[in-house]
Every structure is written in structure tokens, then in C-alpha cells.
Amino acid sequence: MLSSLYASFSLRRNAVDAFRVNVIHARQQVRSPVTNIARTSFFHVKRSNIWLAAVTKQNVNAAMVFEFLYKMCDVMAAYFGKISEENIKNNFVLIYELLDEILDFGYPQNSETGALKTFITQQGIKSQTKEEQSQITSQVTGQIGWRREGIKYRRNELFLDVLESVNLLMSPQGQVLSAHVSGRVVMKSYLSGMPECKFGMNDKIVIEKQGKGTADETGKSGKQSIAIDDCTFHQCVRLSKFDSERSISFIPPDGEFELMRYRTTKDIILPFRVIPLVREVGRTKLEVKVVIKSNFKPSLLAQKIEVRIPTPLNTSGVQVICMKGKAKYKASENAIVWKIKRMAGMKESQISAEIELLPTNDKKKWARPPISMNFEVPFAPSGLKVRYLKVFEPKLNYSDHDVIKWVRYIGRSGIYETRC
Amino acid sequence: MTDSKYFTTTKKGEIFELKAELNSDKKEKKKEAVKKVIASMTVGKDVSALFPDVVNCMQTDNLELKKLVYLYLMNYAKSQPDMAIMAVNTFVKDCEDPNPLIRALAVRTMGCIRVDKITEYLCEPLRKCLKDEDPYVRKTAAVCVAKLHDINAQLVEDQGFLDTLKDLISDSNPMVVANAVAALSEIAESHPSSNLLDLNPQSINKLLTALNECTEWGQIFILDCLANYMPKDDREAQSICERVTPRLSHANSAVVLSAVKVLMKFMEMLSKDLDYYGTLLKKLAPPLVTLLSAEPELQYVALRNINLIVQKRPEILKHEMKVFFVKYNDPIYVKLEKLDIMIRLASQANIAQVLAELKEYATEVDVDFVRKAVRAIGRCAIKVEQSAERCVSTLLDLIQTKVNYVVQEAIVVIKDIFRKYPNKYESVIATLCENLDSLDEPEARAAMIWIVGEYAERIDNADELLESFLEGFHDESTQVQLQLLTAIVKLFLKKPTETQELVQQVLSLATQDSDNPDLRDRGYIYWRLLSTDPVAAKEVVLAEKPLISEETDLIEPTLLDELICYIGTLASVYHKPPSAFVEGGRGVVHKSLPPRTASSESTESPETAPAGAPSGDQPDVIPAQGDLLGDLLNLDLGPPVSGPPLAASSIQMGAVDLLGGGLDSLIGDTNFGVPPAAAAAPARLGAPISSGLSDLFDLTSGVGTLSGSYVAPKAVWLPAMKAKGLEISGTFTRQVGSISMDLQLTNKALQVMTDFAIQFNRNSFGLAPAAPLQVHAPLSPNQTVEISLPLNTVGSVMKMEPLNNLQVAVKNNIDVFYFSTLYPLHVLFVEDGKMDRQMFLATWKDIPNENEAQFQIRDCPLNTEAASGKLQSSNIFTIAKRNVEGQDMLYQSLKLTNGIWVLAELRIQPGNPSFMDLELSLKCRAPEVSQHVYQAYETILKN
């Protein structure tokens, strides 16, 4: 394992050693992401086998430190891909340079990759004209630090992906213990100039506000609107405008970025229902039957369906019969994994298994972890619909109609568990 | 092109080779060489020998090479200060480079070189850069001031950089503003007294404007700075809150948490009646919940903060229980924190769900988590009374699993449940006793021993059980030893005949064979108590214990308020003030919440108290479990003393004669008057006692006065014929600061009576029941129960006629009955009613003469000492004594629960048996109480 200390030079090496001994080589799970060793606080985040640590002796803003560590990961990933020992060794000069730019005396500075890439490159610095230089500095420090001026595309195009992960915890009796959708709207924009964008969706609050004027429409659109519990936005979105008018307006960064995140808990469409039945036959045998039912329009297809049925540690053998797809007992993962490539809406399928157990002296009961599920569906389980995304660029002569727009909905399973 | 090759060179003579390469003419080769040097530096090799060669490469127009050289400089300048001077010229030159990126780079690097000589040269370039035309340079220079201040604070002040930095707060560029704010905040922290961040409504306005425009990090700096501002009134607080709330929708969790901090702090100033206050509360919940979908490390930070917020303002998240349910894949640190918050949010409305979850968690694999889940079940039982029964049965199920640590944890919490609901769940004791042998942790053993001692009369083999623990007495931890000692003494007091030997054994183990002072002291106290006055011992050891409060593990209110000011920071993660983990004076300024402003309505009077002081509705704090047990043990010593004044007075009155008489008797003849239990007391007992246990005697003297004020015999208050067969008689007592109403309920009807409850009408002194009337079993015909109902004086006040009239309503399953009774005023005489001598004189003079009332107490053949003693035990304190013409004049004071002072002059003629009347004159600012005080005197003196 490689521990890289980038952050502070005033720190002595023994701090690094202390961290290595106490956190990295501690033979147990991480019990806290903040570790205090000899009055020094270590914040640590692990990416594959790389530890990123920030160190302080002061009462710093802890949330900011972690946000910064994640941001650092994003920036590095944007420059050289996966964060691995190999890549870090290959790019250590670049990393130094990046750190020098985005962290000054412990204060994070502009960390938008869009802006950073204009003057920190892997190919070495091109000589810049004076104009270019001042453009860089004004962009890095400016109000719109995430976008540079003078971008030009022949074809103005944008892609919107509504990506949702639906989370469920269900009791064995089919009672929903908790369910929520956490969604993201990811935008890829290839637009010229400094376009002003306005994004609209079927947010209940907005629709009801508009519905006041035209009473008969409220009934229609009211049904389709959704209640958003909370949402957060990319820093390009004008938050005060959202707060006062609930309208989402912004000048987007160039390329891909996450416009917003949101969470809903009401009226969620649960794409699948899992019905488990576990029977203990004596001390050495378990009978498991699991039924899954798809619950969406028959014309839609769910993909990459995977059901994971945990088995006890003392399992000696498993026999499985399933109607659809393939099922396998994976001893190393202590689970039966049942995979189905595709499944249409309003269908059901079943698996049954006989699990042979070795007799043990272990008094401790098997904890029965929940049955979990993975899938992907081509709709938004929250019911969110994009109503519009308008683009205005007053200085250049293209209009909203000239922009080619694409919208896609993908619903994935988050933690989708049924207790058994 | 990859850099990894730079790490691989391990040849000898490497430094020499590098040196040659550094001095090469080819730019490419130079750059490669510097990269190699940096690589060696990164892995910890000493390449400081190359210092001059690297510095030579500094003068280049290649920005990448320059950055590398600067990097090297930052690392080694400190070890080679003299050579670092060589670089100064280049720095100064670079600070005037036409390229703003190079200017900024130079000033940034110079600030990181912590060499005094260099900092001197830094001042001029820095001054220029602070006024640079390019914002990128200015924002870098702003941070540089903070760096320089860290190296040489005096220099920064002398050079006037602080003023320039303050000017930058009004800069047109938001990022410059943000960095200036960050730098000033850091400098201000090391100068708590300086008025550096002179925030006023104008500068706040500028900050709020910049907040909308700067980067996410800048927003954090500004919000953290805003949190230190103290708005002048609630209106200003509200307007700032309004402009900060949009930040709650930011994608960056740190921005959200810092905004939450500002809002939580300023909310303190808003009136609760305000519509806006409610709106704000509602707005806070969703973003806090959203934080839980962040990465696990941030979730942890968020949860630690939510834990504080929930304690400060439980209403914010009371409906959000479900989001804190533990997910199977959560990292353990997230699981543990979620569990904590679940318990805090548990209420009657959601308890069923919570219990179902907790039961689920108790079967997981992580030991810490399982233990905490079990403990949580117990805490739910204590917090939500309606769920107690279900919790207990869940705990019993868990005990049946026989998983060792689960059983032990369950027993520890069941002990707490017993304390909260005495005489309710004792049926489970048998099950607990079955598991006695498997307990190997001190806390669980101590808890079990406590249970056995407390319920010794219901456990047939209690003596055997306790004896089994006694075998390895000296191997036990202190906690267990103390508990065992107390439990056996309890047992002895309950079953004296069979357990004499046992109690002697434990007393001698504790006093002779132990070198633990706590244990020895407690042993001696018990020994002495048992030997001098077994009745008093019973009252002390078996005294009724106050119930434990609902909330456990609460953070102490003042600390909580301070931590609220540190939301988002490390302090809020550790739940400790910064002074606990930050070295030196930096960042340890004590912060506190703003007080509510005076403009809020007077109806809010309880809220107008400074926020630092805990308001009345806050629950009592019982600290963490470990301490809790400590409390418990102390409790066994006797009912809590109601405050220092009592202790002081008892020293004054009792210390002398007790020390004299008590010690004499002990030293003179150890066996003098010693009951059988302590007959085997060793002769050398006298020595340690006389040497240093005088404080111990104060305690026993406190015990002496424990019998408290005079208690009238019970009188029938409600005759059976008036109350469908229920007869109530009773009296009032005052013991060590607490008033109680001792009731005797007799069922003279033919049917069983249940569902008793009691209520008082409003009365002159606000007397009210402090606990519900608890009649544990149904009252069958011809049965009588004795109940002591604790009272307090915080009820509603209404002047009654006569003054000491109390109207009572008692309900049972048959009907509601009313009666009224008169309480003797002396139950209201408080323990700290002793007035200072000077004060007495002044007050006596101050009260107008028409308020003086004269009374005669007839036929009272008492001498002065006896009278004074009797009165003192009812909290009438003699302040001075004077002999005038053969008459003793006693000057006395007393104080009522509502704070009214009464001064008295009592005239006694000791030498004259024929003249047995006493004369009493009373002075009081509220003369209407005099009559009743006189009656109290009469009752006390004549009984």
C-alpha cells in the first residue's frame, strides 16, 4: 500500500508514520473516518487501495475537509482516470501542481476541472499571450468560474439524463419499512457562448403555483406532479432564485456535470416486489422460495436483474431450480445469485432452493441478512418528468429551437432489500 | 510520458549524477532532473545537498519547471536558511512578472517558506500584490497575509497588512472577498480580544452579496465567518437567515452544514411565536436528511452534527425517524451514530417501529453495534413508558439467546429499568439469576449484584448468590466491590437473622484487607451506622431512591450550546470543545449562543433567560453510562443532600458534639453499645477513624438530622363514610429538602379499589404532587397501604383562606372524592434559612414595626438548648443568643419555600419553673404568615 501525503509540508514525517501504523495497518475495520492520534486529527478516505488523508491540529471545518478530499479525487480522475498506485506514481508532478493550485494554506480554491484544465495540462504549459493569461485568471476567480468564454460548437446539442436509484427496505410480510428515491439530473452540454438555461420539471410546488391561473389544468397535471422532499444543485444554479421563485436557472459548465440531486419519498413506483419464504427443516436443511414480481407497464423492459439470496456460513450444498434466468450458489460470497437478463412489466418469476447445512456447535444464530436486488428500468421510479430545458444565448444567433435536446430516464436499484 | 520511472532509481552515486544533470544546458534534461529530485523528496530521501543546484534552475520562463523548483524550496528552505536567501531575488523579480500566474505563484510560495530572513523581504512584494490589478494575484496575496501572520504576527501588524486585508472585504471580486474573510477569521482566532473582524450591518451586507457569487469553498468561509456575528436584534437576525437559507440547497455538504450553523445560532434570537420561526424549522429538516445520502465519511460528520441538533431542537427532525434506520451495508461508524439518533427521536408515536428495528440489529455480527442496540432497547423503555413492557420482553428474548455479551448488556439495562419503574418487572429476576454465572464484565456483575441487593427480600437464595461473589472479592473491580458491599448491607437490613456472618465478612474485607480508600470509607460508614443506630442505617441504606430521568447520555446544556456554534467543525465531530484537542491558544475562544433579544414579547419570559443557562424545561442530565453507575453507587449512601447550605449548617450544629462524644465512645471501648453484627470489630478500628475521617462524621451528623422536621401523627382527612368506603388519613413531612405527604389509604368497602390518582387545587404556596400517586397493587377490602407522596412547590399559586388550606381530590375506580386539610407551615421551612448575623440586624430594622406580631406559647417547660435544638431540626435557625436580666433571648430566622424570610425573637426564662410561658415576636414582610409561623413554633416546641 502506498500512502501519499500531499497536503502539508510543515508536517513532519512521523505524522505519516503514525497514520500508517494506526489506521492503515490497524487490523480491523475503520471505526471512524476521523482519527485523533497525539492531538493530531487525520481525516481519511479510501479509494480502491489508496488512502487520501488530510491532517490538522486545529478545529477545522470537518465537512469541508471531506468534501475537499472527494473533490481532489474527482479532479485527479478527470486528469488521469482511475486513482491507483500506478497512476499516482505516473502523475506525481501533476498532482503536486494541482494541489498547489486548489489548496492554499489549507484553504480550498477554485477546484472546477473545466477551469483548471485551461492552465494546468499534462503536456506542459503552452506559452500564453497576455490576453489568454488574464482570461485565465479572471475565469478562475470570476463569478462563473466553471465556464470559459468563447466556446463554439457547430451543432448546439445537449443531453439530459435523469438517473435515479430507488431504495427499499421491506419486511418479510411485504410492509414497506422505508423507501426513497435519490435522483440525479446529469447534463452534457455542447453549447456555444455563455448560454442561459432554464430547467423545468413536474415539481408539485411549481405546478400548483401555475395551476392557480388555469383551474381545469390543475386536475390533469396535478396528478402527474411529484413532491420533492429536498434537492441540491450544482454551484452554477442561482440558489436565491430557486429559493424565491423555485425556478432553476443557470449557465452550464461545458461538457458533463451534475445539475441537481433530489430525493423523494412519496408515491414511489417500486419496480419489483420480492416475496421470500424461508423454512428451516430440522437443523441441517433450509428451504428457500423467492418470488419476484415486476410492477410497471408491460411494454417496458427491465434489465440486468440480479437477486442475491444470502446463505448461512455452514452451507454444504445447494440445489436451485428457477423458472427464468440463471441461478448459482457462490460459496465465496455466501449467497445464491440469480440473474435474469430481461423482464417485462407485470410478470412474475420464482426460484426455489434447498440448502444443506453442516451441523455446528455455534450457538449463535444465523443473522439472516436481507435478500437484495439489482436491476435497471427505463423510467424514473419517482415519477419525475422533464418539462423543458430552455436555452437563451442573446449574443450569438442561435435560438432555443436550434438546440438539439435528448432526454433519457434510467432507474436503478440502490439498496433494495427485503428481509427474510 | 509517465513519472513513475523517477521513483525507481536506487543506484549509488545518485546525488552526484543528479547534480550533473541539474547543471546541464538542455532544458529538457534539467526538468527531468528536478522531477527526479522531487520524487526522491516525496519518498523521504534527503536531497538537501542539491539545494544550490536546484535553486540555480529557478530562473526560467518555463512555468512547470519553476513550480517544481518552488516545491523543492518550500520543503528544504527551513533546513538551509542561508542558502534560501539566494532565492529571494528571483522571488522578488517574479512578483513583478507580467504574467499574473507567475506573480501569484511567487507570492504563494514565499509565504510557505518559514524562514525569518525571507519573510523580511516578503513584505514589499506582498504589499504590491495585495493591490494588484489582477484578482487572481489579490486572492493569493490575501491568503499570504495569514501565512505571514502565522510566522511573524508582529511583523504583519507593524506593516499594516491587517488594514489592507480588511479593505479586501469590499473587493469587487467575490473570490478575493472569500479569501480575505478566511484569512481574517484565522488571524482573529489567535487574537480573541482584537476587534479584527469588525462586523457591522454594512460589512455583513457585503458578505451576503459575495455569498451568492463565490465558489463553493468561498461560501463556506463566508458562512463560517457570519456565524460569529452577533445581530443587534431579532429583525436583523431574521433578515440574515432569509438570505442564508438558499444555501441549504447547495450540492456541497459543507456549505449546507455551515448554513445550518448560522441558522441554528441566529434562531436563538427569534421569538417562537414568529411565523418565520416555524418556517425556518421546517426548512431545516430536508437538507439534514439529504446529507445522509452523501458519502459515508460525510454522513458520519453529518450524523454527529445531527446528534447535537436533535438535542438542541428535537422538533426539527421528529418526523424523520425512518431515515435513520440502519442499512445493512452502512460502515460501522455510520451505524453506531444512526442508532444514537434513533433513540433520541424515539417517542410514543414511533416506538413500535423503533423496537422492531432494534430487535433486528441485536442479531447482527458487530459486537459494539449489537451491544449498543441492546442498550438502546433499555433506553427506549425508560424514555417511553408505554413501551416499557414490550422492551422488557424483548430483552428477555435476547437473554434467551445466551449470547454472552448480549446477556450482559441486557442485564445492565434491566437494572436501569428497575430504577425507573420500581416494583413492576420483578418477575423477570428469576430469569436474570439463571445467567449469573456467565457474567464476566464488571458492569454487568455490578448491575446484577445491585438487583440482588435491592430485591433481596424476594430472592430466596439472595445470600447464597451474594456469597458466591464474595469468594473472589479482591479480584473484582472497584465497581463490583462497592456494589457488593452495599448489596450485602441491604440484605442484612432486610434479613438480619440469617446474614450476620456475611455482613461481617464483607465489612472486614472492605475495611481491613482493601487499600482502596473509597471502599474502605464506605465500609466504615456502614459499619458505624449499623453499630450505632440500625434504624438510621435502614433509613439511609434502604431509602427510597429518586427515579432516574428519561434522557440519558445528554450533552450538558452549556457544552451543547457551545458545540452548536461549532457545527460542521471537528469539535462537533468529537463532541468536545476545541480547547480539548487544540494545542495552544489558537481557536479556543469560547463561543456561546446569542441571547434572545429584549424585543421579544414578555409572554416569553422563561425563554428570555440567557441561553447559556439551561432553561427549566430541559431534562436533567445524566451523563454517560459509566458515570451513571457511579451516581447509583453514591445514591446508596442516602437520600441526596439538597445542596451545600444544608451540609454547612449541619457542620455548624453537629460537628462538635459528634466528634467529641462519638469518638470517645469508639476509642474508649470498641464494643461499647455495638450490636451483634459488629461485635467482631477489630480493636485497631479507632486508629484510622481518628486519623482522618472527620468528614465522615459530618456525614453521619447529617444522618442524625435526617429524621427532619417534626411530623404530626396522621389524622383522618377523609372518613370512609364520605368516600364510599375509602378512608384517607395522612400527615405532612419534610426530610432533607423534600416535602412529602404521607398517606394511609384504607379500603373499608367490600370491593377492590384500583386506579388511584391525586390532584391538588391551587394553593398559597404552590404545593403540588411531584409524582403520580402510585398504588401498586389493587387495594382489596380491609387492606391498608402506606404511601409517601413526594411534593414540590412549583404548582400554581392562589392565596387560600386560611393560608395553609389545601384542597385535594382523590380518584379511584369508584369515584372522585374531595377533601381539604391544613398543612403545618414548618414543612415549608427550607434548609438554607439561616440568615447572616449582620443581615439579620439590618433586616430586623428594615421591616416596619407594624409588621411585628407578638405571641405567647404557654406551658412550655423547655430550656434554651432544647428549644433551640428542636427548632433547628425543623429548619428554624438560631442566629444569636443573649441573656437579658435572667431571660434568654434567641434570635432566629427561617425561610419559606417561596423565599419569604421570617425573623423571630424568642424569650425564654430558664431558671423559673413556675413561669413556663415563652414569648415570641415575629417580623416578616408578609405579616399574614406570622400567625401560621407561630402555630408552627407551638407545634414544634410542644412535641
CSV table of N, CA, C and O in Angstrom, one decimal, chain A residues 144-209:
chain,number,residue,atom,x,y,z
A,144,ILE,N,-18.3,33.2,-12.8
A,144,ILE,CA,-18.7,32.0,-13.5
A,144,ILE,C,-17.4,31.2,-13.7
A,144,ILE,O,-16.9,31.1,-14.8
A,145,GLY,N,-16.9,30.7,-12.6
A,145,GLY,CA,-15.6,30.1,-12.6
A,145,GLY,C,-15.6,28.7,-13.3
A,145,GLY,O,-14.5,28.1,-13.6
A,146,TRP,N,-16.8,28.3,-13.7
A,146,TRP,CA,-16.8,26.9,-14.2
A,146,TRP,C,-16.9,26.9,-15.7
A,146,TRP,O,-17.0,25.9,-16.3
A,147,ARG,N,-16.9,28.1,-16.3
A,147,ARG,CA,-17.1,28.1,-17.8
A,147,ARG,C,-16.2,29.2,-18.4
A,147,ARG,O,-16.1,30.3,-17.8
A,148,ARG,N,-15.5,28.8,-19.5
A,148,ARG,CA,-14.7,29.8,-20.1
A,148,ARG,C,-15.5,30.5,-21.2
A,148,ARG,O,-16.4,29.9,-21.8
A,149,GLU,N,-15.0,31.6,-21.6
A,149,GLU,CA,-15.7,32.3,-22.7
A,149,GLU,C,-15.2,31.8,-24.0
A,149,GLU,O,-14.2,31.2,-24.1
A,150,GLY,N,-16.0,32.1,-25.1
A,150,GLY,CA,-15.6,31.8,-26.4
A,150,GLY,C,-15.6,30.4,-26.8
A,150,GLY,O,-14.9,30.0,-27.7
A,151,ILE,N,-16.5,29.6,-26.2
A,151,ILE,CA,-16.7,28.2,-26.7
A,151,ILE,C,-17.6,28.3,-27.9
A,151,ILE,O,-18.6,29.0,-28.0
A,152,LYS,N,-17.2,27.4,-28.9
A,152,LYS,CA,-18.0,27.4,-30.1
A,152,LYS,C,-18.3,26.0,-30.6
A,152,LYS,O,-17.4,25.2,-30.6
A,153,TYR,N,-19.5,25.7,-30.9
A,153,TYR,CA,-19.9,24.4,-31.5
A,153,TYR,C,-20.6,24.7,-32.8
A,153,TYR,O,-21.4,25.6,-32.9
A,154,ARG,N,-20.4,23.8,-33.7
A,154,ARG,CA,-21.2,23.9,-35.0
A,154,ARG,C,-22.6,23.5,-34.7
A,154,ARG,O,-23.6,24.0,-35.2
A,155,ARG,N,-22.7,22.4,-34.0
A,155,ARG,CA,-24.0,21.9,-33.7
A,155,ARG,C,-24.3,22.1,-32.2
A,155,ARG,O,-23.5,21.6,-31.4
A,156,ASN,N,-25.3,22.8,-31.8
A,156,ASN,CA,-25.6,23.0,-30.4
A,156,ASN,C,-26.5,21.9,-29.9
A,156,ASN,O,-27.5,21.6,-30.4
A,157,GLU,N,-26.0,21.2,-28.9
A,157,GLU,CA,-26.6,19.9,-28.5
A,157,GLU,C,-26.6,19.8,-27.0
A,157,GLU,O,-25.6,20.2,-26.4
A,158,LEU,N,-27.6,19.2,-26.4
A,158,LEU,CA,-27.5,18.9,-25.0
A,158,LEU,C,-28.2,17.6,-24.7
A,158,LEU,O,-29.1,17.2,-25.4
A,159,PHE,N,-27.7,16.9,-23.7
A,159,PHE,CA,-28.2,15.6,-23.3
A,159,PHE,C,-28.6,15.7,-21.8
A,159,PHE,O,-27.8,16.2,-21.0
A,160,LEU,N,-29.8,15.2,-21.5
A,160,LEU,CA,-30.2,15.2,-20.1
A,160,LEU,C,-30.4,13.8,-19.7
A,160,LEU,O,-31.1,13.0,-20.3
A,161,ASP,N,-29.8,13.3,-18.6
A,161,ASP,CA,-30.0,12.0,-18.1
A,161,ASP,C,-30.6,12.2,-16.7
A,161,ASP,O,-30.1,12.8,-15.8
A,162,VAL,N,-31.8,11.6,-16.6
A,162,VAL,CA,-32.4,11.5,-15.2
A,162,VAL,C,-32.1,10.1,-14.7
A,162,VAL,O,-32.5,9.1,-15.1
A,163,LEU,N,-31.1,10.1,-13.7
A,163,LEU,CA,-30.7,8.9,-13.2
A,163,LEU,C,-31.2,8.7,-11.7
A,163,LEU,O,-30.9,9.6,-10.9
A,164,GLU,N,-31.9,7.7,-11.5
A,164,GLU,CA,-32.5,7.5,-10.2
A,164,GLU,C,-32.1,6.2,-9.5
A,164,GLU,O,-31.9,5.2,-10.2
A,165,SER,N,-31.8,6.2,-8.3
A,165,SER,CA,-31.7,5.0,-7.6
A,165,SER,C,-32.8,4.8,-6.6
A,165,SER,O,-33.0,5.7,-5.8
A,166,VAL,N,-33.4,3.7,-6.7
A,166,VAL,CA,-34.6,3.5,-5.8
A,166,VAL,C,-34.2,2.6,-4.7
A,166,VAL,O,-33.6,1.5,-4.9
A,167,ASN,N,-34.5,3.0,-3.4
A,167,ASN,CA,-34.0,2.3,-2.3
A,167,ASN,C,-35.2,1.8,-1.5
A,167,ASN,O,-36.2,2.5,-1.4
A,168,LEU,N,-35.1,0.6,-1.0
A,168,LEU,CA,-36.3,0.0,-0.4
A,168,LEU,C,-35.8,-0.9,0.8
A,168,LEU,O,-34.8,-1.6,0.7
A,169,LEU,N,-36.5,-0.9,1.9
A,169,LEU,CA,-36.3,-1.9,2.9
A,169,LEU,C,-37.7,-2.4,3.2
A,169,LEU,O,-38.6,-1.6,3.6
A,170,MET,N,-37.9,-3.7,3.0
A,170,MET,CA,-39.3,-4.2,3.1
A,170,MET,C,-39.2,-5.3,4.2
A,170,MET,O,-38.2,-6.1,4.3
A,171,SER,N,-40.3,-5.5,4.9
A,171,SER,CA,-40.3,-6.5,6.0
A,171,SER,C,-40.7,-7.8,5.3
A,171,SER,O,-41.2,-7.8,4.1
A,172,PRO,N,-40.5,-9.0,5.9
A,172,PRO,CA,-40.8,-10.2,5.3
A,172,PRO,C,-42.3,-10.3,4.9
A,172,PRO,O,-42.7,-11.0,4.0
A,173,GLN,N,-43.1,-9.6,5.6
A,173,GLN,CA,-44.5,-9.6,5.3
A,173,GLN,C,-44.9,-8.6,4.2
A,173,GLN,O,-46.1,-8.5,3.9
A,174,GLY,N,-44.0,-8.0,3.6
A,174,GLY,CA,-44.3,-7.1,2.5
A,174,GLY,C,-44.7,-5.7,2.9
A,174,GLY,O,-45.3,-4.9,2.1
A,175,GLN,N,-44.3,-5.3,4.1
A,175,GLN,CA,-44.6,-4.0,4.6
A,175,GLN,C,-43.4,-3.1,4.2
A,175,GLN,O,-42.3,-3.5,4.5
A,176,VAL,N,-43.7,-1.9,3.7
A,176,VAL,CA,-42.5,-1.1,3.3
A,176,VAL,C,-42.0,-0.4,4.6
A,176,VAL,O,-42.7,0.4,5.2
A,177,LEU,N,-40.8,-0.7,5.0
A,177,LEU,CA,-40.2,-0.1,6.2
A,177,LEU,C,-39.7,1.3,5.8
A,177,LEU,O,-39.8,2.2,6.6
A,178,SER,N,-39.0,1.4,4.7
A,178,SER,CA,-38.6,2.7,4.3
A,178,SER,C,-38.3,2.6,2.8
A,178,SER,O,-37.9,1.5,2.3
A,179,ALA,N,-38.6,3.6,2.1
A,179,ALA,CA,-38.4,3.7,0.7
A,179,ALA,C,-38.1,5.1,0.2
A,179,ALA,O,-38.8,6.0,0.7
A,180,HIS,N,-37.1,5.3,-0.5
A,180,HIS,CA,-36.9,6.6,-1.1
A,180,HIS,C,-36.1,6.5,-2.4
A,180,HIS,O,-35.5,5.5,-2.7
A,181,VAL,N,-36.3,7.5,-3.2
A,181,VAL,CA,-35.6,7.6,-4.4
A,181,VAL,C,-34.6,8.7,-4.3
A,181,VAL,O,-34.9,9.8,-3.9
A,182,SER,N,-33.3,8.4,-4.6
A,182,SER,CA,-32.4,9.5,-4.7
A,182,SER,C,-32.0,9.7,-6.2
A,182,SER,O,-31.6,8.7,-6.8
A,183,GLY,N,-32.2,10.8,-6.7
A,183,GLY,CA,-32.1,11.0,-8.1
A,183,GLY,C,-31.0,12.1,-8.5
A,183,GLY,O,-30.7,12.9,-7.6
A,184,ARG,N,-30.5,12.0,-9.7
A,184,ARG,CA,-29.6,13.0,-10.2
A,184,ARG,C,-30.0,13.4,-11.6
A,184,ARG,O,-30.4,12.5,-12.4
A,185,VAL,N,-29.9,14.6,-11.9
A,185,VAL,CA,-30.0,15.1,-13.3
A,185,VAL,C,-28.7,15.4,-13.8
A,185,VAL,O,-28.0,16.4,-13.3
A,186,VAL,N,-28.2,14.6,-14.7
A,186,VAL,CA,-26.8,14.9,-15.3
A,186,VAL,C,-27.0,15.5,-16.6
A,186,VAL,O,-27.8,15.0,-17.4
A,187,MET,N,-26.2,16.5,-16.9
A,187,MET,CA,-26.4,17.2,-18.2
A,187,MET,C,-25.1,17.2,-18.9
A,187,MET,O,-24.0,17.4,-18.3
A,188,LYS,N,-25.2,16.9,-20.2
A,188,LYS,CA,-24.0,17.1,-21.0
A,188,LYS,C,-24.3,18.2,-22.0
A,188,LYS,O,-25.3,18.1,-22.8
A,189,SER,N,-23.6,19.3,-21.9
A,189,SER,CA,-23.9,20.4,-22.8
A,189,SER,C,-22.8,20.7,-23.8
A,189,SER,O,-21.6,20.7,-23.4
A,190,TYR,N,-23.2,20.8,-25.0
A,190,TYR,CA,-22.2,21.2,-26.0
A,190,TYR,C,-22.8,22.5,-26.7
A,190,TYR,O,-23.5,22.4,-27.7
A,191,LEU,N,-22.7,23.6,-26.0
A,191,LEU,CA,-23.4,24.8,-26.4
A,191,LEU,C,-22.4,25.9,-26.6
A,191,LEU,O,-21.4,26.0,-25.9
A,192,SER,N,-22.6,26.8,-27.6
A,192,SER,CA,-21.7,27.9,-27.8
A,192,SER,C,-22.0,29.1,-26.9
A,192,SER,O,-23.1,29.3,-26.4
A,193,GLY,N,-21.0,29.8,-26.7
A,193,GLY,CA,-21.1,31.1,-25.9
A,193,GLY,C,-21.4,30.9,-24.5
A,193,GLY,O,-20.9,29.9,-23.9
A,194,MET,N,-22.1,31.8,-23.9
A,194,MET,CA,-22.5,31.8,-22.5
A,194,MET,C,-24.0,31.6,-22.4
A,194,MET,O,-24.7,32.5,-22.1
A,195,PRO,N,-24.5,30.4,-22.7
A,195,PRO,CA,-25.9,30.2,-22.7
A,195,PRO,C,-26.6,30.2,-21.4
A,195,PRO,O,-26.1,29.7,-20.4
A,196,GLU,N,-27.7,30.9,-21.3
A,196,GLU,CA,-28.5,31.0,-20.1
A,196,GLU,C,-29.6,29.9,-20.2
A,196,GLU,O,-30.3,29.8,-21.2
A,197,CYS,N,-29.6,29.0,-19.2
A,197,CYS,CA,-30.6,27.8,-19.3
A,197,CYS,C,-31.6,27.9,-18.2
A,197,CYS,O,-31.3,28.4,-17.2
A,198,LYS,N,-32.7,27.4,-18.6
A,198,LYS,CA,-33.8,27.3,-17.6
A,198,LYS,C,-34.4,25.9,-17.6
A,198,LYS,O,-34.7,25.4,-18.7
A,199,PHE,N,-34.4,25.2,-16.5
A,199,PHE,CA,-34.8,23.8,-16.4
A,199,PHE,C,-36.1,23.7,-15.7
A,199,PHE,O,-36.3,24.3,-14.7
A,200,GLY,N,-37.1,22.9,-16.3
A,200,GLY,CA,-38.3,22.7,-15.6
A,200,GLY,C,-38.7,21.3,-15.5
A,200,GLY,O,-38.4,20.5,-16.4
A,201,MET,N,-39.3,20.9,-14.4
A,201,MET,CA,-39.8,19.5,-14.3
A,201,MET,C,-41.1,19.5,-13.6
A,201,MET,O,-41.6,20.6,-13.2
A,202,ASN,N,-41.7,18.4,-13.4
A,202,ASN,CA,-43.1,18.3,-12.8
A,202,ASN,C,-43.0,18.4,-11.3
A,202,ASN,O,-43.5,17.5,-10.6
A,203,ASP,N,-42.4,19.4,-10.8
A,203,ASP,CA,-42.3,19.7,-9.4
A,203,ASP,C,-43.7,20.2,-8.9
A,203,ASP,O,-44.3,21.1,-9.4
A,204,LYS,N,-44.2,19.5,-7.9
A,204,LYS,CA,-45.6,19.8,-7.4
A,204,LYS,C,-45.8,21.3,-7.1
A,204,LYS,O,-46.8,21.9,-7.4
A,205,ILE,N,-44.8,21.8,-6.4
A,205,ILE,CA,-44.9,23.2,-5.9
A,205,ILE,C,-45.1,24.1,-7.1
A,205,ILE,O,-45.9,25.0,-7.1
A,206,VAL,N,-44.3,23.9,-8.2
A,206,VAL,CA,-44.3,24.8,-9.3
A,206,VAL,C,-45.6,24.6,-10.0
A,206,VAL,O,-46.3,25.6,-10.4
A,207,ILE,N,-46.0,23.4,-10.2
A,207,ILE,CA,-47.3,23.1,-11.0
A,207,ILE,C,-48.5,23.7,-10.3
A,207,ILE,O,-49.3,24.3,-10.9
A,208,GLU,N,-48.5,23.6,-8.9
A,208,GLU,CA,-49.6,24.1,-8.2
A,208,GLU,C,-49.7,25.6,-8.3
A,208,GLU,O,-50.7,26.2,-8.4
A,209,LYS,N,-48.5,26.2,-8.3
A,209,LYS,CA,-48.4,27.6,-8.4
A,209,LYS,C,-48.9,28.1,-9.7
A,209,LYS,O,-49.7,29.0,-9.8
